[in-house]
Tab-separated table of C-alpha atoms in Angstrom:
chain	number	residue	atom	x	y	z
P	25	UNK	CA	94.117	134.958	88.546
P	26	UNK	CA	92.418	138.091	86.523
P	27	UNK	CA	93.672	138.825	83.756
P	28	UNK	CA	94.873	142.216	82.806
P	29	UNK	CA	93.328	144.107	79.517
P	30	UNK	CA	95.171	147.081	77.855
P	31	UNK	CA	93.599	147.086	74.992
P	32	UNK	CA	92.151	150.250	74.395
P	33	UNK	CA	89.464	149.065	72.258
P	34	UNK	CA	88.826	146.314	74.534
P	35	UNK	CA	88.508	149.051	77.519
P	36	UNK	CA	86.223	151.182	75.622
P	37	UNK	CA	83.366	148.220	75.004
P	38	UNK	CA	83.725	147.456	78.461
P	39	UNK	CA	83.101	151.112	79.436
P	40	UNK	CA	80.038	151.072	76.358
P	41	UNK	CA	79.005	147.691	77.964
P	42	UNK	CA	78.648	149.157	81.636
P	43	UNK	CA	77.049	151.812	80.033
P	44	UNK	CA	74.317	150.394	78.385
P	45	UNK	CA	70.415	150.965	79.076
P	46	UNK	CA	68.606	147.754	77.251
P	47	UNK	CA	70.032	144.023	76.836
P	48	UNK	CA	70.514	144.808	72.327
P	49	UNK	CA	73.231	147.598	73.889
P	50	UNK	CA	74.558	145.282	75.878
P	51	UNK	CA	74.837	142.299	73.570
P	52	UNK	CA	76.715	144.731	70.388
P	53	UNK	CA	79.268	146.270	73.368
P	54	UNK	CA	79.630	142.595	74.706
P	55	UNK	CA	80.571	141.233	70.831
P	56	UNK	CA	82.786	144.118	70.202
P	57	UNK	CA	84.721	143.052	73.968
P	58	UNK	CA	84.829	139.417	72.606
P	59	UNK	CA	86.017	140.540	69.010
P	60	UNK	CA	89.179	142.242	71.133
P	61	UNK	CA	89.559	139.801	74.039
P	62	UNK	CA	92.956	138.363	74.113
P	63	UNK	CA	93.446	135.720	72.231
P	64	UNK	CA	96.582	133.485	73.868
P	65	UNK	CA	95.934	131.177	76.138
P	66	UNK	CA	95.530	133.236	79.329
P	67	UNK	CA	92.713	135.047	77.321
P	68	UNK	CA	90.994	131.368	77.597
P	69	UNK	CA	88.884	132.425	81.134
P	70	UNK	CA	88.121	135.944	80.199
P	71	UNK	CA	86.738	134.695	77.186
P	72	UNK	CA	84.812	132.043	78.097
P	73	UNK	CA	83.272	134.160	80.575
P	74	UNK	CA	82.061	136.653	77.743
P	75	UNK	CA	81.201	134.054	75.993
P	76	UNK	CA	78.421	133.176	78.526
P	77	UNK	CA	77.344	136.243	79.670
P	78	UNK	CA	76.541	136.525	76.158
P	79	UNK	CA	74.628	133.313	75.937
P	80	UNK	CA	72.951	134.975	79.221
P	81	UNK	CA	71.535	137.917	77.446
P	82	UNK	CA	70.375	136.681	74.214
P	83	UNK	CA	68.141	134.205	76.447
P	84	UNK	CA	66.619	137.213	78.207
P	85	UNK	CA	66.348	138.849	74.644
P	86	UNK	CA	64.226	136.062	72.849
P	87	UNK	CA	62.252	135.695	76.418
P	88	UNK	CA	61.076	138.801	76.199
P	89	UNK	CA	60.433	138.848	72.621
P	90	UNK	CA	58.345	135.592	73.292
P	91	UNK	CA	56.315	137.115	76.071
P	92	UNK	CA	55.740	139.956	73.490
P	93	UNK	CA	54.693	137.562	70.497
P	94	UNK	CA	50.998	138.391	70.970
P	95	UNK	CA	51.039	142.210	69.992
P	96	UNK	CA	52.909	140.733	66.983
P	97	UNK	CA	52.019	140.076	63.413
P	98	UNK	CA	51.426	136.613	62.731
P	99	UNK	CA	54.014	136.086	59.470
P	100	UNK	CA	52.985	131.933	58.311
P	101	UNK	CA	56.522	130.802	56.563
P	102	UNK	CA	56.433	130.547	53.161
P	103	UNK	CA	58.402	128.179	51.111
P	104	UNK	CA	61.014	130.536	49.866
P	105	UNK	CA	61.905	133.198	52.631
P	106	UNK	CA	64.189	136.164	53.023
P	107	UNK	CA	65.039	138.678	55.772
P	108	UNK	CA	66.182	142.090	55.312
P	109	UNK	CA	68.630	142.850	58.124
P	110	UNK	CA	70.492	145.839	58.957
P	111	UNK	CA	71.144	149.043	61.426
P	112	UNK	CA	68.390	151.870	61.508
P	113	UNK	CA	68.290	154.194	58.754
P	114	UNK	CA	70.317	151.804	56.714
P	115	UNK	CA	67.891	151.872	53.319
P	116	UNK	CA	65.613	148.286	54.857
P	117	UNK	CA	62.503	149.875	53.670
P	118	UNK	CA	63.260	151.522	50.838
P	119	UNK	CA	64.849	147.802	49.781
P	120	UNK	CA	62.035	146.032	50.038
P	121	UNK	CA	59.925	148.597	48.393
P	122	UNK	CA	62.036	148.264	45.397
P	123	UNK	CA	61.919	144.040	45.711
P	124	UNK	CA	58.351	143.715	46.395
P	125	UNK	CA	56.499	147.445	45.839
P	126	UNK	CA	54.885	147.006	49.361
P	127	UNK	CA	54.924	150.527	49.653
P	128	UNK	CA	56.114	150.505	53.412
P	129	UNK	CA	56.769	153.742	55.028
P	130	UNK	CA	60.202	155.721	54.544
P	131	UNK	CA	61.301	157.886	57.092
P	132	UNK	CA	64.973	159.534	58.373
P	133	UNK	CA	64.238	159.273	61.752
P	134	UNK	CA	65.303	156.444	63.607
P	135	UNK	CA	63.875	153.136	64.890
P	136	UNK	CA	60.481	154.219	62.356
P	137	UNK	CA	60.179	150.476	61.642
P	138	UNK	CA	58.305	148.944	64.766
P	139	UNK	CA	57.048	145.360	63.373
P	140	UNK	CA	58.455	142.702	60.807
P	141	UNK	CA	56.928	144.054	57.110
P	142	UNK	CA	56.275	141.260	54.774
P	143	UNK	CA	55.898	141.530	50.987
P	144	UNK	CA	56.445	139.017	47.915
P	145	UNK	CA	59.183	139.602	45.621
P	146	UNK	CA	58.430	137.967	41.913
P	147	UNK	CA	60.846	136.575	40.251
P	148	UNK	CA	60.782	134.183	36.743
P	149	UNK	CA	56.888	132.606	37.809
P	150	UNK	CA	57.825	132.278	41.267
P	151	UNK	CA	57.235	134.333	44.369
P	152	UNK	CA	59.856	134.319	47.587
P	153	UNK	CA	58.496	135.765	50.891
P	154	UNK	CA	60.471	138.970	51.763
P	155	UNK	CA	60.518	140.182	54.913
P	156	UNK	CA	62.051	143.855	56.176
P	157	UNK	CA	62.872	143.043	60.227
P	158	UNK	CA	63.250	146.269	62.623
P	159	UNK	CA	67.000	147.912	62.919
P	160	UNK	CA	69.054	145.393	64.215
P	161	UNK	CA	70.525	147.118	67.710
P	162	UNK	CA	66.803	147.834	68.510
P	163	UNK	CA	64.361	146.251	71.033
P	164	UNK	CA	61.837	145.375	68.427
P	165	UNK	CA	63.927	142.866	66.209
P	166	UNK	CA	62.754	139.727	65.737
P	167	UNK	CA	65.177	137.201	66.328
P	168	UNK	CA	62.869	134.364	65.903
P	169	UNK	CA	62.327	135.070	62.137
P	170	UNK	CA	65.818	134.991	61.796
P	171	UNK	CA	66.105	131.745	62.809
P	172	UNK	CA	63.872	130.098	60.650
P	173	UNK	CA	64.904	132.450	57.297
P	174	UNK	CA	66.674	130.645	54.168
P	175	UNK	CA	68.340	133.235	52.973
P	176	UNK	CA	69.426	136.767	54.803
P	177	UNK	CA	70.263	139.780	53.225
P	178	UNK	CA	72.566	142.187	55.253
P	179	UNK	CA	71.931	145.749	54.080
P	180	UNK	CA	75.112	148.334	55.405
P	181	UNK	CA	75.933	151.904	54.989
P	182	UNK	CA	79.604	150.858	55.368
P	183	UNK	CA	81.831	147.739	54.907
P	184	UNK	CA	82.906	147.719	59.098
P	185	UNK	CA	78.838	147.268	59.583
P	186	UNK	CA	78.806	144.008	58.165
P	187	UNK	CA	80.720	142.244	61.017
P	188	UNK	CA	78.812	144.410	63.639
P	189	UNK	CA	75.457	142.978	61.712
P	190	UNK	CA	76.748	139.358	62.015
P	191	UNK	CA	77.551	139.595	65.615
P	192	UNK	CA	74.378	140.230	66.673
P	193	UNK	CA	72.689	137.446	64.163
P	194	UNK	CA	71.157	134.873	65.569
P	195	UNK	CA	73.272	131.083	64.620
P	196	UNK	CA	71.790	129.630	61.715
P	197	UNK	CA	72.582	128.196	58.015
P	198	UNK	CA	70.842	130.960	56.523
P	199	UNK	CA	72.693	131.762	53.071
P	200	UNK	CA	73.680	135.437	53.235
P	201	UNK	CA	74.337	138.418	50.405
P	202	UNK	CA	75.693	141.604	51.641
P	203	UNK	CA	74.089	144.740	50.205
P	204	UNK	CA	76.730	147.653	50.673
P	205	UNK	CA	74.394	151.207	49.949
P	206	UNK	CA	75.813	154.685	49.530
P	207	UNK	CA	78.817	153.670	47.654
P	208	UNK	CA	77.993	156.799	45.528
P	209	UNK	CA	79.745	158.736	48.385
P	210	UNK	CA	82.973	156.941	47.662
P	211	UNK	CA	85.370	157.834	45.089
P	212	UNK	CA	87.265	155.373	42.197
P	213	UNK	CA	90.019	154.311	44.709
P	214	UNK	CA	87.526	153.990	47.157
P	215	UNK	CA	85.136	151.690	45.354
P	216	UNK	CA	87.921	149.301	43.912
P	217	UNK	CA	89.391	148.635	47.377
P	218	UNK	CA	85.810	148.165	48.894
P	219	UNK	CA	85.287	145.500	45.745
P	220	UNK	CA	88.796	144.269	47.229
P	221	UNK	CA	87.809	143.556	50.699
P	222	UNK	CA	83.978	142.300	49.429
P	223	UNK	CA	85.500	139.459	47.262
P	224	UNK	CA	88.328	138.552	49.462
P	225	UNK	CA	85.905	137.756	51.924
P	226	UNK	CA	84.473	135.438	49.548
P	227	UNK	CA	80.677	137.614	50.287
P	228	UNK	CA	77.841	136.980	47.615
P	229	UNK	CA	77.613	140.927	47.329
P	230	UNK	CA	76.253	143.851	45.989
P	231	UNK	CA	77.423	147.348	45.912
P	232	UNK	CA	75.037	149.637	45.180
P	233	UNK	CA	75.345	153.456	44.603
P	234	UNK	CA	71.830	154.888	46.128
P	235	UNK	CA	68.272	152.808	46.409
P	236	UNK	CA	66.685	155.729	45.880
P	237	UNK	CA	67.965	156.241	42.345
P	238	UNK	CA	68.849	152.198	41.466
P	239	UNK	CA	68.416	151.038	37.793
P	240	UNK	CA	66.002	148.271	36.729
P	241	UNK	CA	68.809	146.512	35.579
P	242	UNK	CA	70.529	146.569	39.075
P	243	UNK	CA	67.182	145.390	40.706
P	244	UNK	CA	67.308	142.059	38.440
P	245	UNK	CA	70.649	141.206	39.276
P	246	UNK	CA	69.815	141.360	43.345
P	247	UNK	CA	66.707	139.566	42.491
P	248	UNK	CA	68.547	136.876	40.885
P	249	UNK	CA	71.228	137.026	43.721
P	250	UNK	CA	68.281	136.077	45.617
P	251	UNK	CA	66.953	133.838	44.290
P	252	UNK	CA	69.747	131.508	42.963
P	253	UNK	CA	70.191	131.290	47.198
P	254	UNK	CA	67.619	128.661	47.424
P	255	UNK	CA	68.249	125.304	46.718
P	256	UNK	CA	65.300	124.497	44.965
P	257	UNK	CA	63.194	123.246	41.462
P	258	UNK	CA	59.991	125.049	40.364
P	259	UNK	CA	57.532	122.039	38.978
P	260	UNK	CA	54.311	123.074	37.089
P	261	UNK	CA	51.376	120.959	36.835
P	262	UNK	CA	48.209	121.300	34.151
P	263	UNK	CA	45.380	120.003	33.586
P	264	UNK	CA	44.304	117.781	29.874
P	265	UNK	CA	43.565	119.927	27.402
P	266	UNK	CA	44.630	123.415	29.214
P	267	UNK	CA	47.764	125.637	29.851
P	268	UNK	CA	50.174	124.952	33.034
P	269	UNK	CA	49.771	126.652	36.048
P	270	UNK	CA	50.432	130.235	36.600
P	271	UNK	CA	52.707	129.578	39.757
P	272	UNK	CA	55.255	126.494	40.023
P	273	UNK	CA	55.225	124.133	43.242
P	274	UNK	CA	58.753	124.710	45.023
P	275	UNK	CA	60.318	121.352	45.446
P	276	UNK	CA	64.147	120.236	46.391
P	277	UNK	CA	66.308	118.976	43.835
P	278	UNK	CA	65.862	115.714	42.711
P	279	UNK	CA	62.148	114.924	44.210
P	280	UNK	CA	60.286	112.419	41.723
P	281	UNK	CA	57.131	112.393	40.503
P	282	UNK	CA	55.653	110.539	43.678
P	283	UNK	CA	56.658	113.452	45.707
P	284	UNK	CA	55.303	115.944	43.681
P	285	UNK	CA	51.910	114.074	44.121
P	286	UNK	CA	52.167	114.154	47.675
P	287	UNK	CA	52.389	117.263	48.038
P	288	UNK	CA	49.477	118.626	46.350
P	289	UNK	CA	47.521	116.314	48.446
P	290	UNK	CA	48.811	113.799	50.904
P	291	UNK	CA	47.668	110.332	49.226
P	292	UNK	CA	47.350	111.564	46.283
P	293	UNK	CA	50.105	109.667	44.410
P	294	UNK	CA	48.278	106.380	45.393
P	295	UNK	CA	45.347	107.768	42.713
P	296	UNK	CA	47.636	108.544	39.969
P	297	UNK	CA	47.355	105.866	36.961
P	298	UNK	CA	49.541	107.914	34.061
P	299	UNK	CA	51.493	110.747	34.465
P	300	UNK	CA	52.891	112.685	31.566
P	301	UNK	CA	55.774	114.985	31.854
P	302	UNK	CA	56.756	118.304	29.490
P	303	UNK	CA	60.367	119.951	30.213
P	304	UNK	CA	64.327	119.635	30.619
P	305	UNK	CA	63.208	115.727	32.568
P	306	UNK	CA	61.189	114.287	29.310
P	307	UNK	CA	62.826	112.412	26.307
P	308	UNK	CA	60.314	114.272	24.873
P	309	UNK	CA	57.046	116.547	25.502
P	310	UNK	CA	53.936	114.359	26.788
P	311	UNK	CA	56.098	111.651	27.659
P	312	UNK	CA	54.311	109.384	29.885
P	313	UNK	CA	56.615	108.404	32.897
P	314	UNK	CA	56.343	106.590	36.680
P	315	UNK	CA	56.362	107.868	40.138
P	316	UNK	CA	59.969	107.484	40.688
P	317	UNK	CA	60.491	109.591	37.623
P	318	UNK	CA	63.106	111.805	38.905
P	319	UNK	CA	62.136	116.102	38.262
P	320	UNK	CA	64.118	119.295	37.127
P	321	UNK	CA	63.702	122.470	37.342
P	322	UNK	CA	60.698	124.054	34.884
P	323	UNK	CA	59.723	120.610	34.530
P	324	UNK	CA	55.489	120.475	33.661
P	325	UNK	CA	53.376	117.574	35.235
P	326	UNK	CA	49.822	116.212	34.312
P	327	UNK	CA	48.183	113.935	36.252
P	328	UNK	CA	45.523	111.153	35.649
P	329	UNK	CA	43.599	109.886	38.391
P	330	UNK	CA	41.252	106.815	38.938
């Protein structure tokens, strides 16, 4: 038996939902309907049903961003990657300008972002692939980059964005910090219940007052927010006789020596004879250890070869 909605905020994403011209429409009025759906159990059909239409149209979405791929950029996956997500006009490329100083276009009008821009942010010797993805609710987001990001940063205008933003996300384990702009048009009240709501959520966040006038030191701490989101040790090797390597390899937590090896070259542990370590890992510097020498972070590696 059909179930009978009341809800007036229910009724009014149906009525958006009927409404809408492209699938992205569709699939934020269809999250907002599910969001109010009744919850008790004769809410279990209705919802269900959403639930799949849903499933329906974020097929079609990523089919016809597949059968697009070719006009795309090619973006290779770097170790250490980030996606800027967010709503048009919501500060993306003014973001990543500050992060990486790719010096991608800023514009008021809508939609100006058409394809995924890619820049590297540096940060204490190492460099993390940033990535600024197309407004969120448009046709031109790229879904697939999403799904294969470490760590997503959700930039908003306003706190109620956030759980619009998520909605239309694809599902993955991405770590996420929330990046609330504008809070400059706020006053003191304002701000400390906004702070409320961030923490009680238990969001990594910043708030941040305007990009377009942000302080150095404000830049550092959402670089570091960044960056302490991967899971990762930064391992430097050298050569006898000469300085370490300008840029550490990126390796997970408690890889050994042998692995290190491998992954400059595969095979390549099999050559190693002595290995002597420098860092947080040695008893002391040049200490000569084995392959199953377990790393930290910073560590510094030199290899001898047959």
């Amino acid at each position: 038996m059909p179930i009978n909605v009341n809800d007036p905020e229910y009724l009014k994403s149906e009525r958006e939902y009927f409404e809408s011209k492209t699938n992205e429409e569709k699939l934020t009025a269809l999250n907002k309907m599910i969001s109010h759906a009744p919850k008790h159990k004769g809410g279990e059909n209705l919802r269900q049903q959403l639930t799949q239409r849903r499933k329906k149209i974020e097929e079609e979405i990523d089919k016809k961003q597949k059968r697009k791929k070719g006009t795309k950029i090619g973006i290779k996956k770097g170790d250490l990657q980030a996606v800027i997500v967010g709503k048009s006009n919501s500060g993306k490329s003014s973001l990543i300008n500050l992060l990486t100083n790719v010096g991608t276009k800023i514009s008021p009008i809508s939609f100006t972002t058409k394809e995924p821009i890619v820049g590297i942010m540096n940060y204490q010797e190492t460099q993390l692939q940033l990535i600024e993805l197309p407004a969120i609710e448009g046709e031109n987001f790229e879904r697939g980059i999403v799904h294969t990001a470490d760590t997503i940063i959700l930039l908003a205008k306003k706190f109620e964005e956030f759980k619009e933003i998520e909605t239309l996300l694809p599902r993955n384990s991405a770590k996420k910090i929330y990046v609330l702009n504008k809070s400059d048009l706020l006053n003191f009240e304002e701000k400390r219940k906004l702070f409320a709501k961030m923490q009680s959520k238990k969001y990594n966040f910043v708030i941040i007052s305007s990009l377009a006038h942000l302080k150095d030191d404000l830049i550092e701490e959402l670089k570091k927010k960044i960056f302490e989101t991967f899971n990762i040790i930064r391992i430097f090797t050298k050569e006898p006789g000469k300085e370490k390597k300008e840029r550490p390899m990126i390796m997970k937590p408690k890889s050994t020596i042998k692995d290190a090896a491998e992954k400059i070259l595969k095979g390549f542990s099999r050559k190693v004879v002595e290995t002597k370590i420098w860092g947080p890992s040695s008893k002391f510097g040049g200490q000569i250890v084995g392959l199953n020498h377990e790393l930290k972070d910073m560590d510094i590696i030199e290899f001898k070869t047959r």
